[in-house]
PDB file of C-alpha atoms in Angstrom:
ATOM      1  CA  MET A   1      26.016  60.743 -63.555  1.00  0.00           C
ATOM      2  CA  ALA A   2      23.016  57.684 -63.366  1.00  0.00           C
ATOM      3  CA  PHE A   3      22.521  55.899 -66.363  1.00  0.00           C
ATOM      4  CA  ALA A   4      18.810  54.672 -66.944  1.00  0.00           C
ATOM      5  CA  ALA A   5      18.604  50.305 -67.357  1.00  0.00           C
ATOM      6  CA  THR A   6      18.559  49.320 -70.931  1.00  0.00           C
ATOM      7  CA  ASP A   7      14.796  47.306 -71.512  1.00  0.00           C
ATOM      8  CA  PRO A   8      15.968  44.292 -72.388  1.00  0.00           C
ATOM      9  CA  SER A   9      13.757  44.069 -75.294  1.00  0.00           C
ATOM     10  CA  GLU A  10      15.555  46.132 -76.985  1.00  0.00           C
ATOM     11  CA  THR A  11      18.895  45.226 -76.726  1.00  0.00           C
ATOM     12  CA  ILE A  12      17.487  41.323 -77.768  1.00  0.00           C
ATOM     13  CA  GLY A  13      18.504  42.674 -81.198  1.00  0.00           C
ATOM     14  CA  GLU A  14      21.968  41.848 -81.455  1.00  0.00           C
ATOM     15  CA  ILE A  15      24.223  38.976 -82.131  1.00  0.00           C
ATOM     16  CA  PRO A  16      24.079  36.962 -79.150  1.00  0.00           C
ATOM     17  CA  HIS A  17      27.220  36.733 -77.217  1.00  0.00           C
ATOM     18  CA  LEU A  18      26.897  32.960 -76.221  1.00  0.00           C
ATOM     19  CA  ALA A  19      29.513  33.928 -72.964  1.00  0.00           C
ATOM     20  CA  ASP A  20      26.907  35.877 -71.712  1.00  0.00           C
ATOM     21  CA  PHE A  21      23.999  32.469 -71.556  1.00  0.00           C
ATOM     22  CA  THR A  22      24.894  28.938 -69.973  1.00  0.00           C
ATOM     23  CA  PHE A  23      24.212  25.926 -72.200  1.00  0.00           C
ATOM     24  CA  HIS A  24      20.490  24.278 -71.910  1.00  0.00           C
ATOM     25  CA  LYS A  25      20.906  20.796 -74.631  1.00  0.00           C
ATOM     26  CA  THR A  26      21.499  20.158 -78.017  1.00  0.00           C
ATOM     27  CA  LEU A  27      18.965  18.739 -80.584  1.00  0.00           C
ATOM     28  CA  PRO A  28      20.301  16.822 -83.762  1.00  0.00           C
ATOM     29  CA  ASP A  29      18.461  16.260 -86.885  1.00  0.00           C
ATOM     30  CA  ILE A  30      16.235  19.778 -86.319  1.00  0.00           C
ATOM     31  CA  ASP A  31      12.598  18.578 -87.891  1.00  0.00           C
ATOM     32  CA  PHE A  32      10.849  21.204 -89.308  1.00  0.00           C
ATOM     33  CA  ASP A  33       7.066  20.576 -89.840  1.00  0.00           C
ATOM     34  CA  GLY A  34       7.811  17.079 -88.443  1.00  0.00           C
ATOM     35  CA  VAL A  35      10.172  16.089 -91.294  1.00  0.00           C
ATOM     36  CA  PRO A  36      13.953  16.328 -89.812  1.00  0.00           C
ATOM     37  CA  VAL A  37      16.622  17.011 -91.846  1.00  0.00           C
ATOM     38  CA  ALA A  38      19.570  14.657 -91.150  1.00  0.00           C
ATOM     39  CA  GLY A  39      22.872  16.674 -90.312  1.00  0.00           C
ATOM     40  CA  LEU A  40      21.061  19.539 -88.742  1.00  0.00           C
ATOM     41  CA  ASP A  41      21.595  19.770 -85.397  1.00  0.00           C
ATOM     42  CA  ALA A  42      20.936  22.712 -82.910  1.00  0.00           C
ATOM     43  CA  ASP A  43      22.418  23.442 -79.132  1.00  0.00           C
ATOM     44  CA  PHE A  44      20.420  26.215 -77.247  1.00  0.00           C
ATOM     45  CA  TYR A  45      21.457  28.229 -74.754  1.00  0.00           C
ATOM     46  CA  ARG A  46      19.429  30.523 -72.548  1.00  0.00           C
ATOM     47  CA  ARG A  47      19.735  33.086 -69.859  1.00  0.00           C
ATOM     48  CA  PRO A  48      17.286  35.665 -67.796  1.00  0.00           C
ATOM     49  CA  VAL A  49      16.649  38.825 -68.418  1.00  0.00           C
ATOM     50  CA  GLY A  50      14.686  40.524 -65.837  1.00  0.00           C
ATOM     51  CA  ASP A  51      12.029  37.956 -65.165  1.00  0.00           C
ATOM     52  CA  ARG A  52      12.036  36.306 -68.680  1.00  0.00           C
ATOM     53  CA  LEU A  53      14.010  34.003 -70.363  1.00  0.00           C
ATOM     54  CA  LEU A  54      16.067  34.318 -73.740  1.00  0.00           C
ATOM     55  CA  SER A  55      16.786  31.667 -75.595  1.00  0.00           C
ATOM     56  CA  VAL A  56      19.513  30.853 -78.395  1.00  0.00           C
ATOM     57  CA  GLY A  57      19.499  28.316 -80.877  1.00  0.00           C
ATOM     58  CA  VAL A  58      22.635  27.926 -82.729  1.00  0.00           C
ATOM     59  CA  TYR A  59      22.102  25.297 -85.925  1.00  0.00           C
ATOM     60  CA  ARG A  60      24.978  23.533 -87.193  1.00  0.00           C
ATOM     61  CA  PHE A  61      25.329  21.355 -90.869  1.00  0.00           C
ATOM     62  CA  GLY A  62      27.972  19.429 -91.522  1.00  0.00           C
ATOM     63  CA  GLY A  63      29.721  20.832 -88.088  1.00  0.00           C
ATOM     64  CA  ALA A  64      29.801  24.414 -89.674  1.00  0.00           C
ATOM     65  CA  GLU A  65      27.563  26.823 -88.130  1.00  0.00           C
ATOM     66  CA  THR A  66      24.387  28.153 -90.050  1.00  0.00           C
ATOM     67  CA  HIS A  67      22.330  30.584 -88.801  1.00  0.00           C
ATOM     68  CA  ARG A  68      21.659  31.947 -84.682  1.00  0.00           C
ATOM     69  CA  ALA A  69      17.700  32.244 -84.211  1.00  0.00           C
ATOM     70  CA  TRP A  70      17.132  33.988 -80.793  1.00  0.00           C
ATOM     71  CA  GLY A  71      13.469  34.735 -78.409  1.00  0.00           C
ATOM     72  CA  TRP A  72      11.798  35.080 -75.091  1.00  0.00           C
ATOM     73  CA  VAL A  73      11.146  30.953 -74.008  1.00  0.00           C
ATOM     74  CA  GLY A  74       7.140  30.414 -73.630  1.00  0.00           C
ATOM     75  CA  GLU A  75       6.553  32.774 -77.395  1.00  0.00           C
ATOM     76  CA  PRO A  76       6.201  30.607 -80.490  1.00  0.00           C
ATOM     77  CA  HIS A  77       8.329  32.027 -82.718  1.00  0.00           C
ATOM     78  CA  CYS A  78      11.900  33.414 -82.857  1.00  0.00           C
ATOM     79  CA  SER A  79      12.375  37.349 -82.194  1.00  0.00           C
ATOM     80  CA  TRP A  80      15.162  37.717 -84.295  1.00  0.00           C
ATOM     81  CA  HIS A  81      17.601  35.843 -86.209  1.00  0.00           C
ATOM     82  CA  ALA A  82      21.594  36.372 -88.236  1.00  0.00           C
ATOM     83  CA  TYR A  83      23.032  33.409 -91.112  1.00  0.00           C
ATOM     84  CA  ARG A  84      26.414  32.948 -91.111  1.00  0.00           C
ATOM     85  CA  ASP A  85      28.416  33.603 -94.298  1.00  0.00           C
ATOM     86  CA  PRO A  86      30.609  30.225 -95.180  1.00  0.00           C
ATOM     87  CA  ALA A  87      32.814  32.104 -97.068  1.00  0.00           C
ATOM     88  CA  THR A  88      33.693  34.597 -94.392  1.00  0.00           C
ATOM     89  CA  GLY A  89      32.366  33.379 -91.132  1.00  0.00           C
ATOM     90  CA  ALA A  90      30.652  36.417 -90.509  1.00  0.00           C
ATOM     91  CA  PHE A  91      27.065  36.985 -89.571  1.00  0.00           C
ATOM     92  CA  ASP A  92      24.674  38.902 -91.923  1.00  0.00           C
ATOM     93  CA  GLY A  93      22.155  40.214 -90.017  1.00  0.00           C
ATOM     94  CA  PRO A  94      20.275  40.413 -87.366  1.00  0.00           C
ATOM     95  CA  PHE A  95      16.808  40.419 -89.150  1.00  0.00           C
ATOM     96  CA  GLN A  96      13.370  39.865 -87.064  1.00  0.00           C
ATOM     97  CA  GLY A  97      11.533  36.814 -86.768  1.00  0.00           C
ATOM     98  CA  CYS A  98      12.097  33.200 -87.630  1.00  0.00           C
ATOM     99  CA  PRO A  99      14.898  32.576 -90.311  1.00  0.00           C
ATOM    100  CA  GLU A 100      13.183  31.483 -93.562  1.00  0.00           C
ATOM    101  CA  LEU A 101      14.393  28.001 -93.428  1.00  0.00           C
ATOM    102  CA  ARG A 102      12.516  25.602 -96.970  1.00  0.00           C
ATOM    103  CA  LEU A 103      13.265  22.265 -96.909  1.00  0.00           C
ATOM    104  CA  LEU A 104      14.142  20.526-100.109  1.00  0.00           C
ATOM    105  CA  LEU A 105      12.157  17.859-100.477  1.00  0.00           C
ATOM    106  CA  ASP A 106      12.717  13.786-101.757  1.00  0.00           C
ATOM    107  CA  GLY A 107       8.849  12.729-101.618  1.00  0.00           C
ATOM    108  CA  THR A 108       8.485  12.905 -97.750  1.00  0.00           C
ATOM    109  CA  ARG A 109      12.304  13.216 -97.115  1.00  0.00           C
ATOM    110  CA  ALA A 110      14.886  16.082 -96.511  1.00  0.00           C
ATOM    111  CA  ARG A 111      16.999  15.991 -98.858  1.00  0.00           C
ATOM    112  CA  GLY A 112      18.682  19.240 -97.861  1.00  0.00           C
ATOM    113  CA  PHE A 113      17.302  23.466 -96.739  1.00  0.00           C
ATOM    114  CA  GLU A 114      17.931  26.386 -98.449  1.00  0.00           C
ATOM    115  CA  LEU A 115      17.993  29.097 -96.155  1.00  0.00           C
ATOM    116  CA  GLY A 116      17.503  32.757 -96.452  1.00  0.00           C
ATOM    117  CA  SER A 117      16.239  34.544-100.000  1.00  0.00           C
ATOM    118  CA  GLY A 118      17.816  36.712-102.779  1.00  0.00           C
ATOM    119  CA  SER A 119      21.655  37.434-102.473  1.00  0.00           C
ATOM    120  CA  LEU A 120      21.437  35.847 -98.806  1.00  0.00           C
ATOM    121  CA  ALA A 121      20.621  32.434-100.063  1.00  0.00           C
ATOM    122  CA  ARG A 122      22.110  29.375 -99.685  1.00  0.00           C
ATOM    123  CA  ARG A 123      21.667  25.589-100.094  1.00  0.00           C
ATOM    124  CA  TYR A 124      22.240  23.101 -98.218  1.00  0.00           C
ATOM    125  CA  SER A 125      22.148  19.984 -99.214  1.00  0.00           C
ATOM    126  CA  THR A 126      22.254  15.857 -97.056  1.00  0.00           C
ATOM    127  CA  ARG A 127      23.511  14.270-100.066  1.00  0.00           C
ATOM    128  CA  ARG A 128      26.167  15.206-103.102  1.00  0.00           C
ATOM    129  CA  ARG A 129      27.966  13.043-105.349  1.00  0.00           C
ATOM    130  CA  LEU A 130      32.501  13.144-104.304  1.00  0.00           C
ATOM    131  CA  LEU A 131      33.645  13.977-108.287  1.00  0.00           C
ATOM    132  CA  GLY A 132      31.351  11.408-109.890  1.00  0.00           C
ATOM    133  CA  GLN A 133      31.624   8.802-107.733  1.00  0.00           C
ATOM    134  CA  GLY A 134      27.686   7.885-105.737  1.00  0.00           C
ATOM    135  CA  ARG A 135      28.725   8.089-102.265  1.00  0.00           C
ATOM    136  CA  PRO A 136      26.386  10.594-100.432  1.00  0.00           C
ATOM    137  CA  LEU A 137      28.534  12.799 -98.231  1.00  0.00           C
ATOM    138  CA  ALA A 138      26.576  16.204 -95.823  1.00  0.00           C
ATOM    139  CA  GLY A 139      27.156  19.527 -95.619  1.00  0.00           C
ATOM    140  CA  ALA A 140      26.945  20.283 -99.463  1.00  0.00           C
ATOM    141  CA  LEU A 141      26.754  23.927-101.036  1.00  0.00           C
ATOM    142  CA  GLN A 142      24.321  23.685-103.884  1.00  0.00           C
ATOM    143  CA  PRO A 143      22.441  25.764-106.231  1.00  0.00           C
ATOM    144  CA  GLY A 144      19.185  25.455-107.641  1.00  0.00           C
ATOM    145  CA  ARG A 145      14.989  26.228-106.738  1.00  0.00           C
ATOM    146  CA  PRO A 146      13.223  24.705-103.554  1.00  0.00           C
ATOM    147  CA  ALA A 147      10.160  23.460-101.846  1.00  0.00           C
ATOM    148  CA  GLY A 148       8.567  25.358 -99.775  1.00  0.00           C
ATOM    149  CA  VAL A 149       7.944  24.471 -96.546  1.00  0.00           C
ATOM    150  CA  PRO A 150       7.812  27.189 -94.116  1.00  0.00           C
ATOM    151  CA  ASP A 151      10.123  27.220 -90.437  1.00  0.00           C
ATOM    152  CA  ARG A 152       7.910  25.891 -87.798  1.00  0.00           C
ATOM    153  CA  GLY A 153       9.503  25.623 -84.942  1.00  0.00           C
ATOM    154  CA  HIS A 154      13.067  25.942 -82.458  1.00  0.00           C
ATOM    155  CA  GLY A 155      12.561  23.312 -79.590  1.00  0.00           C
ATOM    156  CA  ASP A 156      13.289  25.642 -77.141  1.00  0.00           C
ATOM    157  CA  ARG A 157      10.213  28.016 -77.096  1.00  0.00           C
ATOM    158  CA  GLU A 158       8.597  25.866 -74.535  1.00  0.00           C
ATOM    159  CA  PRO A 159       9.263  26.566 -71.290  1.00  0.00           C
ATOM    160  CA  GLU A 160      10.073  23.158 -68.648  1.00  0.00           C
ATOM    161  CA  GLU A 161      11.701  21.818 -65.423  1.00  0.00           C
ATOM    162  CA  GLN A 162      15.327  22.979 -65.545  1.00  0.00           C
ATOM    163  CA  PRO A 163      18.057  20.890 -63.765  1.00  0.00           C
ATOM    164  CA  ALA A 164      19.334  21.670 -60.745  1.00  0.00           C
ATOM    165  CA  ALA A 165      21.789  23.898 -60.103  1.00  0.00           C
ATOM    166  CA  GLY A 166      25.274  23.291 -61.881  1.00  0.00           C
ATOM    167  CA  GLU A 167      23.691  20.049 -63.399  1.00  0.00           C
ATOM    168  CA  GLN A 168      23.535  20.254 -67.155  1.00  0.00           C
ATOM    169  CA  ARG A 169      21.163  18.111 -69.912  1.00  0.00           C
ATOM    170  CA  ARG A 170      22.883  17.046 -73.106  1.00  0.00           C
ATOM    171  CA  SER A 171      19.580  15.529 -74.114  1.00  0.00           C
ATOM    172  CA  ALA A 172      17.934  15.293 -77.232  1.00  0.00           C
ATOM    173  CA  ARG A 173      14.165  15.886 -76.575  1.00  0.00           C
TER     174      ARG A 173
END
């Protein structure tokens, strides 16, 4: 019995298994609308699918994965995304399009960000108080209301020169 080949555009709606991808690059302190978020880093992976390149960004804050976003290299927006539940480690999603990310601003500096909305909303702060002490620590979840800034880029949608076969680059853009 012969099976028809699956259209690659139909299969990218599943949460990517990183074992199927090749590491591409790491970007520290990802920025949104030109505002860097201290401690929000992303590792990008790619794999060929037909005549296209599929890219997945694995976003980490304070070392813990917060979400993944994936789509085609050369397209300006994500095709899909999923949020990581910090309590269980499971994923919420996948959902179509780019993740909902709003910056929490202190003037023009990011003091954190909020991912998702409704029951999926999770807030991450670049500063928190440790038992009443005045030292800022990274990676804290905090309740509150965000300032709105749209998610405008994932740092891996533009085609670029590929490293030679077998070569890996781990440099920031």
